Amino acid sequence: MTEIRKIRKVLKSKPTIEGAGVHLKRAFGFSEVPLFDPFLLLDDFRSDEPEHFLKGFPWHPHRGIETITYVLKGDVEHGDSLGNKGIITSGDVQWMTAGSGIIHQEMPKGDENGRMYGFQLWANLPSGDKMMDPRYRDITENQIPEVKLPGGTTIKVICGEVSGTKGPVQDIVIDPEYIDVTVPENSEFRHATKQGHTVFAYVIEGKGYFCREKNPFSYEVEGRNYFDIQRDPFIGNGTVVLFDDGEEIVAITEKEKVRFLLVSGKPLDEPVAWYGPIVMNTQEELQTAFEEYRRGTFVKSIE
């Protein structure tokens, strides 16, 4: 029999402010290392209030990681120290490998109705690739295939493979999968996962339950604060489900559909030295990075 992954932990996203004053929700971050290895952070920056996102993320450095930005609605202008610049718009993905280091800015602009909906995921790079040349992969909405399964489930395949359809993002070190799944009401969705890989789902619309588990006291739940004592078998918007190991995940709906991002990757099992936008393996490497940033030698020439 196929081994269904059990729920290891459920986390509710927490409000925070980053950049020059961007209001967002953090699904997981620094305090969850190494629970989500190789993933470091997931931010949800969906907002209908322009004053909550227009100040953006002015010039800042990155080294040792990849940032994956998925925009549902609105525009994000970006530029960097290598001369790259452009706009990520509704439905687009940017997979940026910071590698040895870039200095860049990301400025959310929203859409004509003042809405800015999107997510940014940080993935760690293994020690042998942390100083690789930086690169961008900009994927437009029309490059992302959509698969419709029997029963009505639809899946946008950004990275990975569903029913023989591969996503446009390939040749990534951590062997990731990143799909956007919508399961209609009164349905069941099953999806094979690679054993040994870290797998999580982030619910972004509706509600459902996972692993056929309807007892919310059978797994650990981390609420938004100490006084959040609500537990519900149905997992809704803004909630992360981290799975134990296994061969597949199962998501089930009843009266309401559910939409979630399903992400997986191969753990690195390496030490993490992390401060702000730079993630290395040792404190000495962090010190070097910040000294180079101060001296103006942070960005390396690309061969």
C-alpha positions as protocol buffer text, in pm:
chain_id: "A"
residue {
  index: 1
  type: MET
  ca { x: 0 y: 0 z: 0 }
}
residue {
  index: 2
  type: THR
  ca { x: 107 y: 357 z: -68 }
}
residue {
  index: 3
  type: GLU
  ca { x: 225 y: 535 z: 246 }
}
residue {
  index: 4
  type: ILE
  ca { x: 24 y: 853 z: 295 }
}
residue {
  index: 5
  type: ARG
  ca { x: 216 y: 1131 z: 465 }
}
residue {
  index: 6
  type: LYS
  ca { x: 79 y: 1226 z: 806 }
}
residue {
  index: 7
  type: ILE
  ca { x: 56 y: 1582 z: 931 }
}
residue {
  index: 8
  type: ARG
  ca { x: 365 y: 1673 z: 1131 }
}
residue {
  index: 9
  type: LYS
  ca { x: 272 y: 2029 z: 1224 }
}
residue {
  index: 10
  type: VAL
  ca { x: 24 y: 2302 z: 1133 }
}
residue {
  index: 11
  type: LEU
  ca { x: 128 y: 2669 z: 1156 }
}
residue {
  index: 12
  type: LYS
  ca { x: -90 y: 2976 z: 1117 }
}
residue {
  index: 13
  type: SER
  ca { x: 77 y: 3270 z: 941 }
}
residue {
  index: 14
  type: LYS
  ca { x: 165 y: 3567 z: 1161 }
}
residue {
  index: 15
  type: PRO
  ca { x: 146 y: 3938 z: 1074 }
}
residue {
  index: 16
  type: THR
  ca { x: 481 y: 4114 z: 1046 }
}
residue {
  index: 17
  type: ILE
  ca { x: 638 y: 4420 z: 881 }
}
residue {
  index: 18
  type: GLU
  ca { x: 942 y: 4397 z: 654 }
}
residue {
  index: 19
  type: GLY
  ca { x: 1135 y: 4609 z: 405 }
}
residue {
  index: 20
  type: ALA
  ca { x: 1054 y: 4980 z: 427 }
}
residue {
  index: 21
  type: GLY
  ca { x: 720 y: 4910 z: 595 }
}
residue {
  index: 22
  type: VAL
  ca { x: 546 y: 4630 z: 404 }
}
residue {
  index: 23
  type: HIS
  ca { x: 267 y: 4460 z: 599 }
}
residue {
  index: 24
  type: LEU
  ca { x: 266 y: 4087 z: 531 }
}
residue {
  index: 25
  type: LYS
  ca { x: 203 y: 3751 z: 691 }
}
residue {
  index: 26
  type: ARG
  ca { x: 492 y: 3514 z: 761 }
}
residue {
  index: 27
  type: ALA
  ca { x: 394 y: 3151 z: 722 }
}
residue {
  index: 28
  type: PHE
  ca { x: 729 y: 3031 z: 856 }
}
residue {
  index: 29
  type: GLY
  ca { x: 1077 y: 3174 z: 899 }
}
residue {
  index: 30
  type: PHE
  ca { x: 1387 y: 3187 z: 1113 }
}
residue {
  index: 31
  type: SER
  ca { x: 1239 y: 3018 z: 1419 }
}
residue {
  index: 32
  type: GLU
  ca { x: 1139 y: 2713 z: 1211 }
}
residue {
  index: 33
  type: VAL
  ca { x: 1494 y: 2625 z: 1098 }
}
residue {
  index: 34
  type: PRO
  ca { x: 1566 y: 2337 z: 1028 }
}
residue {
  index: 35
  type: LEU
  ca { x: 1206 y: 2209 z: 1032 }
}
residue {
  index: 36
  type: PHE
  ca { x: 1141 y: 2309 z: 668 }
}
residue {
  index: 37
  type: ASP
  ca { x: 1492 y: 2233 z: 532 }
}
residue {
  index: 38
  type: PRO
  ca { x: 1581 y: 2324 z: 253 }
}
residue {
  index: 39
  type: PHE
  ca { x: 1323 y: 2605 z: 276 }
}
residue {
  index: 40
  type: LEU
  ca { x: 1391 y: 2902 z: 498 }
}
residue {
  index: 41
  type: LEU
  ca { x: 1095 y: 3139 z: 481 }
}
residue {
  index: 42
  type: LEU
  ca { x: 753 y: 3188 z: 323 }
}
residue {
  index: 43
  type: ASP
  ca { x: 592 y: 3532 z: 317 }
}
residue {
  index: 44
  type: ASP
  ca { x: 234 y: 3605 z: 211 }
}
residue {
  index: 45
  type: PHE
  ca { x: 204 y: 3964 z: 87 }
}
residue {
  index: 46
  type: ARG
  ca { x: -162 y: 3967 z: -20 }
}
residue {
  index: 47
  type: SER
  ca { x: -320 y: 4304 z: 53 }
}
residue {
  index: 48
  type: ASP
  ca { x: -600 y: 4534 z: -64 }
}
residue {
  index: 49
  type: GLU
  ca { x: -439 y: 4835 z: 107 }
}
residue {
  index: 50
  type: PRO
  ca { x: -173 y: 5012 z: -108 }
}
residue {
  index: 51
  type: GLU
  ca { x: -27 y: 5187 z: 197 }
}
residue {
  index: 52
  type: HIS
  ca { x: 61 y: 4841 z: 330 }
}
residue {
  index: 53
  type: PHE
  ca { x: 291 y: 4752 z: 38 }
}
residue {
  index: 54
  type: LEU
  ca { x: 394 y: 5055 z: -170 }
}
residue {
  index: 55
  type: LYS
  ca { x: 703 y: 5134 z: 40 }
}
residue {
  index: 56
  type: GLY
  ca { x: 840 y: 4804 z: -82 }
}
residue {
  index: 57
  type: PHE
  ca { x: 1181 y: 4648 z: -34 }
}
residue {
  index: 58
  type: PRO
  ca { x: 1449 y: 4904 z: -131 }
}
residue {
  index: 59
  type: TRP
  ca { x: 1805 y: 4808 z: -215 }
}
residue {
  index: 60
  type: HIS
  ca { x: 1933 y: 4515 z: -6 }
}
residue {
  index: 61
  type: PRO
  ca { x: 2181 y: 4229 z: -51 }
}
residue {
  index: 62
  type: HIS
  ca { x: 2128 y: 3854 z: -78 }
}
residue {
  index: 63
  type: ARG
  ca { x: 2380 y: 3570 z: -74 }
}
residue {
  index: 64
  type: GLY
  ca { x: 2356 y: 3194 z: -40 }
}
residue {
  index: 65
  type: ILE
  ca { x: 1985 y: 3149 z: -121 }
}
residue {
  index: 66
  type: GLU
  ca { x: 1720 y: 3147 z: -390 }
}
residue {
  index: 67
  type: THR
  ca { x: 1407 y: 3363 z: -372 }
}
residue {
  index: 68
  type: ILE
  ca { x: 1091 y: 3246 z: -549 }
}
residue {
  index: 69
  type: THR
  ca { x: 825 y: 3513 z: -603 }
}
residue {
  index: 70
  type: TYR
  ca { x: 478 y: 3411 z: -724 }
}
residue {
  index: 71
  type: VAL
  ca { x: 238 y: 3695 z: -806 }
}
residue {
  index: 72
  type: LEU
  ca { x: -139 y: 3637 z: -823 }
}
residue {
  index: 73
  type: LYS
  ca { x: -250 y: 3998 z: -872 }
}
residue {
  index: 74
  type: GLY
  ca { x: -62 y: 4322 z: -927 }
}
residue {
  index: 75
  type: ASP
  ca { x: 286 y: 4424 z: -1042 }
}
residue {
  index: 76
  type: VAL
  ca { x: 625 y: 4402 z: -873 }
}
residue {
  index: 77
  type: GLU
  ca { x: 906 y: 4612 z: -1022 }
}
residue {
  index: 78
  type: HIS
  ca { x: 1257 y: 4481 z: -963 }
}
residue {
  index: 79
  type: GLY
  ca { x: 1613 y: 4585 z: -1038 }
}
residue {
  index: 80
  type: ASP
  ca { x: 1959 y: 4478 z: -929 }
}
residue {
  index: 81
  type: SER
  ca { x: 2328 y: 4559 z: -914 }
}
residue {
  index: 82
  type: LEU
  ca { x: 2394 y: 4357 z: -1229 }
}
residue {
  index: 83
  type: GLY
  ca { x: 2175 y: 4586 z: -1437 }
}
residue {
  index: 84
  type: ASN
  ca { x: 1876 y: 4352 z: -1454 }
}
residue {
  index: 85
  type: LYS
  ca { x: 1533 y: 4510 z: -1424 }
}
residue {
  index: 86
  type: GLY
  ca { x: 1176 y: 4427 z: -1508 }
}
residue {
  index: 87
  type: ILE
  ca { x: 821 y: 4375 z: -1388 }
}
residue {
  index: 88
  type: ILE
  ca { x: 661 y: 4059 z: -1250 }
}
residue {
  index: 89
  type: THR
  ca { x: 287 y: 4078 z: -1307 }
}
residue {
  index: 90
  type: SER
  ca { x: -27 y: 3875 z: -1235 }
}
residue {
  index: 91
  type: GLY
  ca { x: 35 y: 3503 z: -1274 }
}
residue {
  index: 92
  type: ASP
  ca { x: 413 y: 3537 z: -1316 }
}
residue {
  index: 93
  type: VAL
  ca { x: 695 y: 3373 z: -1121 }
}
residue {
  index: 94
  type: GLN
  ca { x: 1051 y: 3490 z: -1065 }
}
residue {
  index: 95
  type: TRP
  ca { x: 1304 y: 3231 z: -950 }
}
residue {
  index: 96
  type: MET
  ca { x: 1611 y: 3428 z: -845 }
}
residue {
  index: 97
  type: THR
  ca { x: 1936 y: 3257 z: -745 }
}
residue {
  index: 98
  type: ALA
  ca { x: 2135 y: 3505 z: -538 }
}
residue {
  index: 99
  type: GLY
  ca { x: 2437 y: 3273 z: -521 }
}
residue {
  index: 100
  type: SER
  ca { x: 2759 y: 3467 z: -453 }
}
residue {
  index: 101
  type: GLY
  ca { x: 2563 y: 3786 z: -407 }
}
residue {
  index: 102
  type: ILE
  ca { x: 2344 y: 4051 z: -559 }
}
residue {
  index: 103
  type: ILE
  ca { x: 2206 y: 4381 z: -437 }
}
residue {
  index: 104
  type: HIS
  ca { x: 1851 y: 4436 z: -554 }
}
residue {
  index: 105
  type: GLN
  ca { x: 1519 y: 4601 z: -485 }
}
residue {
  index: 106
  type: GLU
  ca { x: 1160 y: 4478 z: -514 }
}
residue {
  index: 107
  type: MET
  ca { x: 885 y: 4738 z: -527 }
}
residue {
  index: 108
  type: PRO
  ca { x: 522 y: 4614 z: -523 }
}
residue {
  index: 109
  type: LYS
  ca { x: 290 y: 4842 z: -721 }
}
residue {
  index: 110
  type: GLY
  ca { x: -43 y: 4656 z: -706 }
}
residue {
  index: 111
  type: ASP
  ca { x: -305 y: 4651 z: -981 }
}
residue {
  index: 112
  type: GLU
  ca { x: -557 y: 4905 z: -1106 }
}
residue {
  index: 113
  type: ASN
  ca { x: -780 y: 4824 z: -806 }
}
residue {
  index: 114
  type: GLY
  ca { x: -503 y: 4870 z: -550 }
}
residue {
  index: 115
  type: ARG
  ca { x: -456 y: 4498 z: -487 }
}
residue {
  index: 116
  type: MET
  ca { x: -123 y: 4323 z: -443 }
}
residue {
  index: 117
  type: TYR
  ca { x: -139 y: 3946 z: -398 }
}
residue {
  index: 118
  type: GLY
  ca { x: 168 y: 3727 z: -394 }
}
residue {
  index: 119
  type: PHE
  ca { x: 408 y: 3504 z: -207 }
}
residue {
  index: 120
  type: GLN
  ca { x: 783 y: 3486 z: -164 }
}
residue {
  index: 121
  type: LEU
  ca { x: 961 y: 3164 z: -72 }
}
residue {
  index: 122
  type: TRP
  ca { x: 1328 y: 3143 z: 26 }
}
residue {
  index: 123
  type: ALA
  ca { x: 1516 y: 2823 z: -53 }
}
residue {
  index: 124
  type: ASN
  ca { x: 1862 y: 2750 z: 83 }
}
residue {
  index: 125
  type: LEU
  ca { x: 2157 y: 2664 z: -137 }
}
residue {
  index: 126
  type: PRO
  ca { x: 2397 y: 2383 z: -42 }
}
residue {
  index: 127
  type: SER
  ca { x: 2746 y: 2485 z: 71 }
}
residue {
  index: 128
  type: GLY
  ca { x: 2901 y: 2388 z: -262 }
}
residue {
  index: 129
  type: ASP
  ca { x: 2665 y: 2617 z: -455 }
}
residue {
  index: 130
  type: LYS
  ca { x: 2635 y: 2918 z: -226 }
}
residue {
  index: 131
  type: MET
  ca { x: 2893 y: 3111 z: -427 }
}
residue {
  index: 132
  type: MET
  ca { x: 2756 y: 3019 z: -771 }
}
residue {
  index: 133
  type: ASP
  ca { x: 2690 y: 3296 z: -1022 }
}
residue {
  index: 134
  type: PRO
  ca { x: 2360 y: 3478 z: -964 }
}
residue {
  index: 135
  type: ARG
  ca { x: 2081 y: 3417 z: -1216 }
}
residue {
  index: 136
  type: TYR
  ca { x: 1716 y: 3494 z: -1283 }
}
residue {
  index: 137
  type: ARG
  ca { x: 1442 y: 3281 z: -1427 }
}
residue {
  index: 138
  type: ASP
  ca { x: 1141 y: 3495 z: -1514 }
}
residue {
  index: 139
  type: ILE
  ca { x: 838 y: 3282 z: -1599 }
}
residue {
  index: 140
  type: THR
  ca { x: 527 y: 3448 z: -1740 }
}
residue {
  index: 141
  type: GLU
  ca { x: 177 y: 3321 z: -1669 }
}
residue {
  index: 142
  type: ASN
  ca { x: 136 y: 3178 z: -2020 }
}
residue {
  index: 143
  type: GLN
  ca { x: 449 y: 2966 z: -1972 }
}
residue {
  index: 144
  type: ILE
  ca { x: 301 y: 2787 z: -1668 }
}
residue {
  index: 145
  type: PRO
  ca { x: 99 y: 2483 z: -1780 }
}
residue {
  index: 146
  type: GLU
  ca { x: -233 y: 2401 z: -1614 }
}
residue {
  index: 147
  type: VAL
  ca { x: -339 y: 2040 z: -1569 }
}
residue {
  index: 148
  type: LYS
  ca { x: -701 y: 1937 z: -1509 }
}
residue {
  index: 149
  type: LEU
  ca { x: -743 y: 1602 z: -1337 }
}
residue {
  index: 150
  type: PRO
  ca { x: -1044 y: 1370 z: -1346 }
}
residue {
  index: 151
  type: GLY
  ca { x: -1279 y: 1501 z: -1078 }
}
residue {
  index: 152
  type: GLY
  ca { x: -1211 y: 1866 z: -1151 }
}
residue {
  index: 153
  type: THR
  ca { x: -889 y: 1944 z: -962 }
}
residue {
  index: 154
  type: THR
  ca { x: -677 y: 2199 z: -1150 }
}
residue {
  index: 155
  type: ILE
  ca { x: -303 y: 2241 z: -1101 }
}
residue {
  index: 156
  type: LYS
  ca { x: -64 y: 2510 z: -1222 }
}
residue {
  index: 157
  type: VAL
  ca { x: 276 y: 2341 z: -1256 }
}
residue {
  index: 158
  type: ILE
  ca { x: 553 y: 2590 z: -1182 }
}
residue {
  index: 159
  type: CYS
  ca { x: 817 y: 2334 z: -1097 }
}
residue {
  index: 160
  type: GLY
  ca { x: 793 y: 1955 z: -1091 }
}
residue {
  index: 161
  type: GLU
  ca { x: 565 y: 1720 z: -1284 }
}
residue {
  index: 162
  type: VAL
  ca { x: 193 y: 1636 z: -1276 }
}
residue {
  index: 163
  type: SER
  ca { x: 41 y: 1367 z: -1500 }
}
residue {
  index: 164
  type: GLY
  ca { x: 333 y: 1387 z: -1740 }
}
residue {
  index: 165
  type: THR
  ca { x: 328 y: 1769 z: -1760 }
}
residue {
  index: 166
  type: LYS
  ca { x: 648 y: 1938 z: -1642 }
}
residue {
  index: 167
  type: GLY
  ca { x: 676 y: 2290 z: -1511 }
}
residue {
  index: 168
  type: PRO
  ca { x: 903 y: 2546 z: -1682 }
}
residue {
  index: 169
  type: VAL
  ca { x: 1145 y: 2575 z: -1386 }
}
residue {
  index: 170
  type: GLN
  ca { x: 1397 y: 2291 z: -1405 }
}
residue {
  index: 171
  type: ASP
  ca { x: 1758 y: 2210 z: -1309 }
}
residue {
  index: 172
  type: ILE
  ca { x: 1731 y: 2349 z: -956 }
}
residue {
  index: 173
  type: VAL
  ca { x: 1980 y: 2215 z: -700 }
}
residue {
  index: 174
  type: ILE
  ca { x: 1730 y: 2113 z: -431 }
}
residue {
  index: 175
  type: ASP
  ca { x: 1513 y: 1916 z: -678 }
}
residue {
  index: 176
  type: PRO
  ca { x: 1200 y: 2115 z: -586 }
}
residue {
  index: 177
  type: GLU
  ca { x: 834 y: 2090 z: -674 }
}
residue {
  index: 178
  type: TYR
  ca { x: 607 y: 2395 z: -665 }
}
residue {
  index: 179
  type: ILE
  ca { x: 246 y: 2358 z: -778 }
}
residue {
  index: 180
  type: ASP
  ca { x: -70 y: 2566 z: -729 }
}
residue {
  index: 181
  type: VAL
  ca { x: -359 y: 2326 z: -659 }
}
residue {
  index: 182
  type: THR
  ca { x: -735 y: 2395 z: -657 }
}
residue {
  index: 183
  type: VAL
  ca { x: -954 y: 2107 z: -536 }
}
residue {
  index: 184
  type: PRO
  ca { x: -1331 y: 2151 z: -593 }
}
residue {
  index: 185
  type: GLU
  ca { x: -1589 y: 2085 z: -323 }
}
residue {
  index: 186
  type: ASN
  ca { x: -1667 y: 1725 z: -225 }
}
residue {
  index: 187
  type: SER
  ca { x: -1345 y: 1596 z: -379 }
}
residue {
  index: 188
  type: GLU
  ca { x: -1023 y: 1415 z: -296 }
}
residue {
  index: 189
  type: PHE
  ca { x: -679 y: 1497 z: -436 }
}
residue {
  index: 190
  type: ARG
  ca { x: -386 y: 1256 z: -413 }
}
residue {
  index: 191
  type: HIS
  ca { x: -34 y: 1344 z: -521 }
}
residue {
  index: 192
  type: ALA
  ca { x: 283 y: 1139 z: -517 }
}
residue {
  index: 193
  type: THR
  ca { x: 582 y: 1285 z: -332 }
}
residue {
  index: 194
  type: LYS
  ca { x: 947 y: 1184 z: -324 }
}
residue {
  index: 195
  type: GLN
  ca { x: 1038 y: 1001 z: -7 }
}
residue {
  index: 196
  type: GLY
  ca { x: 1290 y: 1186 z: 205 }
}
residue {
  index: 197
  type: HIS
  ca { x: 1186 y: 1524 z: 68 }
}
residue {
  index: 198
  type: THR
  ca { x: 1040 y: 1800 z: 282 }
}
residue {
  index: 199
  type: VAL
  ca { x: 679 y: 1865 z: 176 }
}
residue {
  index: 200
  type: PHE
  ca { x: 439 y: 2138 z: 287 }
}
residue {
  index: 201
  type: ALA
  ca { x: 112 y: 2292 z: 172 }
}
residue {
  index: 202
  type: TYR
  ca { x: 10 y: 2655 z: 221 }
}
residue {
  index: 203
  type: VAL
  ca { x: -365 y: 2713 z: 198 }
}
residue {
  index: 204
  type: ILE
  ca { x: -454 y: 3034 z: 14 }
}
residue {
  index: 205
  type: GLU
  ca { x: -829 y: 2997 z: -41 }
}
residue {
  index: 206
  type: GLY
  ca { x: -1120 y: 2796 z: 97 }
}
residue {
  index: 207
  type: LYS
  ca { x: -1063 y: 2506 z: 334 }
}
residue {
  index: 208
  type: GLY
  ca { x: -1008 y: 2133 z: 345 }
}
residue {
  index: 209
  type: TYR
  ca { x: -841 y: 1866 z: 549 }
}
residue {
  index: 210
  type: PHE
  ca { x: -529 y: 1666 z: 478 }
}
residue {
  index: 211
  type: CYS
  ca { x: -413 y: 1305 z: 521 }
}
residue {
  index: 212
  type: ARG
  ca { x: -772 y: 1205 z: 600 }
}
residue {
  index: 213
  type: GLU
  ca { x: -703 y: 1346 z: 946 }
}
residue {
  index: 214
  type: LYS
  ca { x: -1003 y: 1523 z: 1101 }
}
residue {
  index: 215
  type: ASN
  ca { x: -883 y: 1525 z: 1461 }
}
residue {
  index: 216
  type: PRO
  ca { x: -690 y: 1854 z: 1505 }
}
residue {
  index: 217
  type: PHE
  ca { x: -542 y: 1723 z: 1832 }
}
residue {
  index: 218
  type: SER
  ca { x: -354 y: 1443 z: 1657 }
}
residue {
  index: 219
  type: TYR
  ca { x: -80 y: 1681 z: 1543 }
}
residue {
  index: 220
  type: GLU
  ca { x: 97 y: 1992 z: 1674 }
}
residue {
  index: 221
  type: VAL
  ca { x: -60 y: 2329 z: 1596 }
}
residue {
  index: 222
  type: GLU
  ca { x: 117 y: 2664 z: 1627 }
}
residue {
  index: 223
  type: GLY
  ca { x: -133 y: 2951 z: 1644 }
}
residue {
  index: 224
  type: ARG
  ca { x: -86 y: 3317 z: 1562 }
}
residue {
  index: 225
  type: ASN
  ca { x: -20 y: 3396 z: 1928 }
}
residue {
  index: 226
  type: TYR
  ca { x: -42 y: 3242 z: 2274 }
}
residue {
  index: 227
  type: PHE
  ca { x: -413 y: 3317 z: 2298 }
}
residue {
  index: 228
  type: ASP
  ca { x: -507 y: 3153 z: 1969 }
}
residue {
  index: 229
  type: ILE
  ca { x: -666 y: 2834 z: 2101 }
}
residue {
  index: 230
  type: GLN
  ca { x: -895 y: 2754 z: 1808 }
}
residue {
  index: 231
  type: ARG
  ca { x: -840 y: 2416 z: 1644 }
}
residue {
  index: 232
  type: ASP
  ca { x: -1042 y: 2306 z: 1345 }
}
residue {
  index: 233
  type: PRO
  ca { x: -1011 y: 1988 z: 1137 }
}
residue {
  index: 234
  type: PHE
  ca { x: -1061 y: 2204 z: 828 }
}
residue {
  index: 235
  type: ILE
  ca { x: -745 y: 2394 z: 743 }
}
residue {
  index: 236
  type: GLY
  ca { x: -810 y: 2733 z: 589 }
}
residue {
  index: 237
  type: ASN
  ca { x: -656 y: 3040 z: 432 }
}
residue {
  index: 238
  type: GLY
  ca { x: -315 y: 3148 z: 562 }
}
residue {
  index: 239
  type: THR
  ca { x: -222 y: 2814 z: 720 }
}
residue {
  index: 240
  type: VAL
  ca { x: 79 y: 2589 z: 657 }
}
residue {
  index: 241
  type: VAL
  ca { x: 62 y: 2210 z: 674 }
}
residue {
  index: 242
  type: LEU
  ca { x: 401 y: 2042 z: 717 }
}
residue {
  index: 243
  type: PHE
  ca { x: 396 y: 1671 z: 638 }
}
residue {
  index: 244
  type: ASP
  ca { x: 593 y: 1378 z: 774 }
}
residue {
  index: 245
  type: ASP
  ca { x: 774 y: 1153 z: 528 }
}
residue {
  index: 246
  type: GLY
  ca { x: 578 y: 926 z: 294 }
}
residue {
  index: 247
  type: GLU
  ca { x: 490 y: 851 z: -65 }
}
residue {
  index: 248
  type: GLU
  ca { x: 191 y: 1081 z: -123 }
}
residue {
  index: 249
  type: ILE
  ca { x: -25 y: 1354 z: 24 }
}
residue {
  index: 250
  type: VAL
  ca { x: -404 y: 1360 z: 32 }
}
residue {
  index: 251
  type: ALA
  ca { x: -629 y: 1668 z: 43 }
}
residue {
  index: 252
  type: ILE
  ca { x: -1007 y: 1637 z: 88 }
}
residue {
  index: 253
  type: THR
  ca { x: -1287 y: 1891 z: 62 }
}
residue {
  index: 254
  type: GLU
  ca { x: -1651 y: 1885 z: 162 }
}
residue {
  index: 255
  type: LYS
  ca { x: -1883 y: 2184 z: 109 }
}
residue {
  index: 256
  type: GLU
  ca { x: -1610 y: 2426 z: 4 }
}
residue {
  index: 257
  type: LYS
  ca { x: -1320 y: 2411 z: -241 }
}
residue {
  index: 258
  type: VAL
  ca { x: -961 y: 2453 z: -127 }
}
residue {
  index: 259
  type: ARG
  ca { x: -664 y: 2613 z: -303 }
}
residue {
  index: 260
  type: PHE
  ca { x: -310 y: 2566 z: -180 }
}
residue {
  index: 261
  type: LEU
  ca { x: 53 y: 2589 z: -283 }
}
residue {
  index: 262
  type: LEU
  ca { x: 224 y: 2251 z: -258 }
}
residue {
  index: 263
  type: VAL
  ca { x: 601 y: 2271 z: -226 }
}
residue {
  index: 264
  type: SER
  ca { x: 869 y: 2008 z: -178 }
}
residue {
  index: 265
  type: GLY
  ca { x: 1247 y: 1987 z: -189 }
}
residue {
  index: 266
  type: LYS
  ca { x: 1545 y: 1775 z: -93 }
}
residue {
  index: 267
  type: PRO
  ca { x: 1680 y: 1863 z: 255 }
}
residue {
  index: 268
  type: LEU
  ca { x: 2041 y: 1981 z: 271 }
}
residue {
  index: 269
  type: ASP
  ca { x: 2115 y: 1862 z: 626 }
}
residue {
  index: 270
  type: GLU
  ca { x: 2378 y: 2135 z: 662 }
}
residue {
  index: 271
  type: PRO
  ca { x: 2439 y: 2396 z: 934 }
}
residue {
  index: 272
  type: VAL
  ca { x: 2262 y: 2728 z: 879 }
}
residue {
  index: 273
  type: ALA
  ca { x: 2416 y: 3064 z: 969 }
}
residue {
  index: 274
  type: TRP
  ca { x: 2151 y: 3326 z: 892 }
}
residue {
  index: 275
  type: TYR
  ca { x: 2136 y: 3697 z: 948 }
}
residue {
  index: 276
  type: GLY
  ca { x: 1884 y: 3911 z: 759 }
}
residue {
  index: 277
  type: PRO
  ca { x: 1901 y: 3853 z: 382 }
}
residue {
  index: 278
  type: ILE
  ca { x: 2222 y: 3647 z: 390 }
}
residue {
  index: 279
  type: VAL
  ca { x: 2229 y: 3274 z: 466 }
}
residue {
  index: 280
  type: MET
  ca { x: 2560 y: 3087 z: 491 }
}
residue {
  index: 281
  type: ASN
  ca { x: 2689 y: 2779 z: 674 }
}
residue {
  index: 282
  type: THR
  ca { x: 2916 y: 2940 z: 935 }
}
residue {
  index: 283
  type: GLN
  ca { x: 2937 y: 3263 z: 1133 }
}
residue {
  index: 284
  type: GLU
  ca { x: 3277 y: 3327 z: 972 }
}
residue {
  index: 285
  type: GLU
  ca { x: 3115 y: 3318 z: 627 }
}
residue {
  index: 286
  type: LEU
  ca { x: 2849 y: 3561 z: 748 }
}
residue {
  index: 287
  type: GLN
  ca { x: 3118 y: 3795 z: 878 }
}
residue {
  index: 288
  type: THR
  ca { x: 3297 y: 3783 z: 543 }
}
residue {
  index: 289
  type: ALA
  ca { x: 2975 y: 3863 z: 358 }
}
residue {
  index: 290
  type: PHE
  ca { x: 2896 y: 4167 z: 570 }
}
residue {
  index: 291
  type: GLU
  ca { x: 3257 y: 4292 z: 555 }
}
residue {
  index: 292
  type: GLU
  ca { x: 3249 y: 4264 z: 177 }
}
residue {
  index: 293
  type: TYR
  ca { x: 2918 y: 4449 z: 169 }
}
residue {
  index: 294
  type: ARG
  ca { x: 3069 y: 4735 z: 370 }
}
residue {
  index: 295
  type: ARG
  ca { x: 3381 y: 4744 z: 149 }
}
residue {
  index: 296
  type: GLY
  ca { x: 3182 y: 4740 z: -174 }
}
residue {
  index: 297
  type: THR
  ca { x: 3319 y: 4402 z: -289 }
}
residue {
  index: 298
  type: PHE
  ca { x: 3003 y: 4199 z: -219 }
}
residue {
  index: 299
  type: VAL
  ca { x: 2895 y: 4156 z: -582 }
}
residue {
  index: 300
  type: LYS
  ca { x: 3132 y: 3931 z: -775 }
}
residue {
  index: 301
  type: SER
  ca { x: 3205 y: 3947 z: -1146 }
}
residue {
  index: 302
  type: ILE
  ca { x: 3021 y: 3679 z: -1344 }
}
residue {
  index: 303
  type: GLU
  ca { x: 3248 y: 3457 z: -1549 }
}
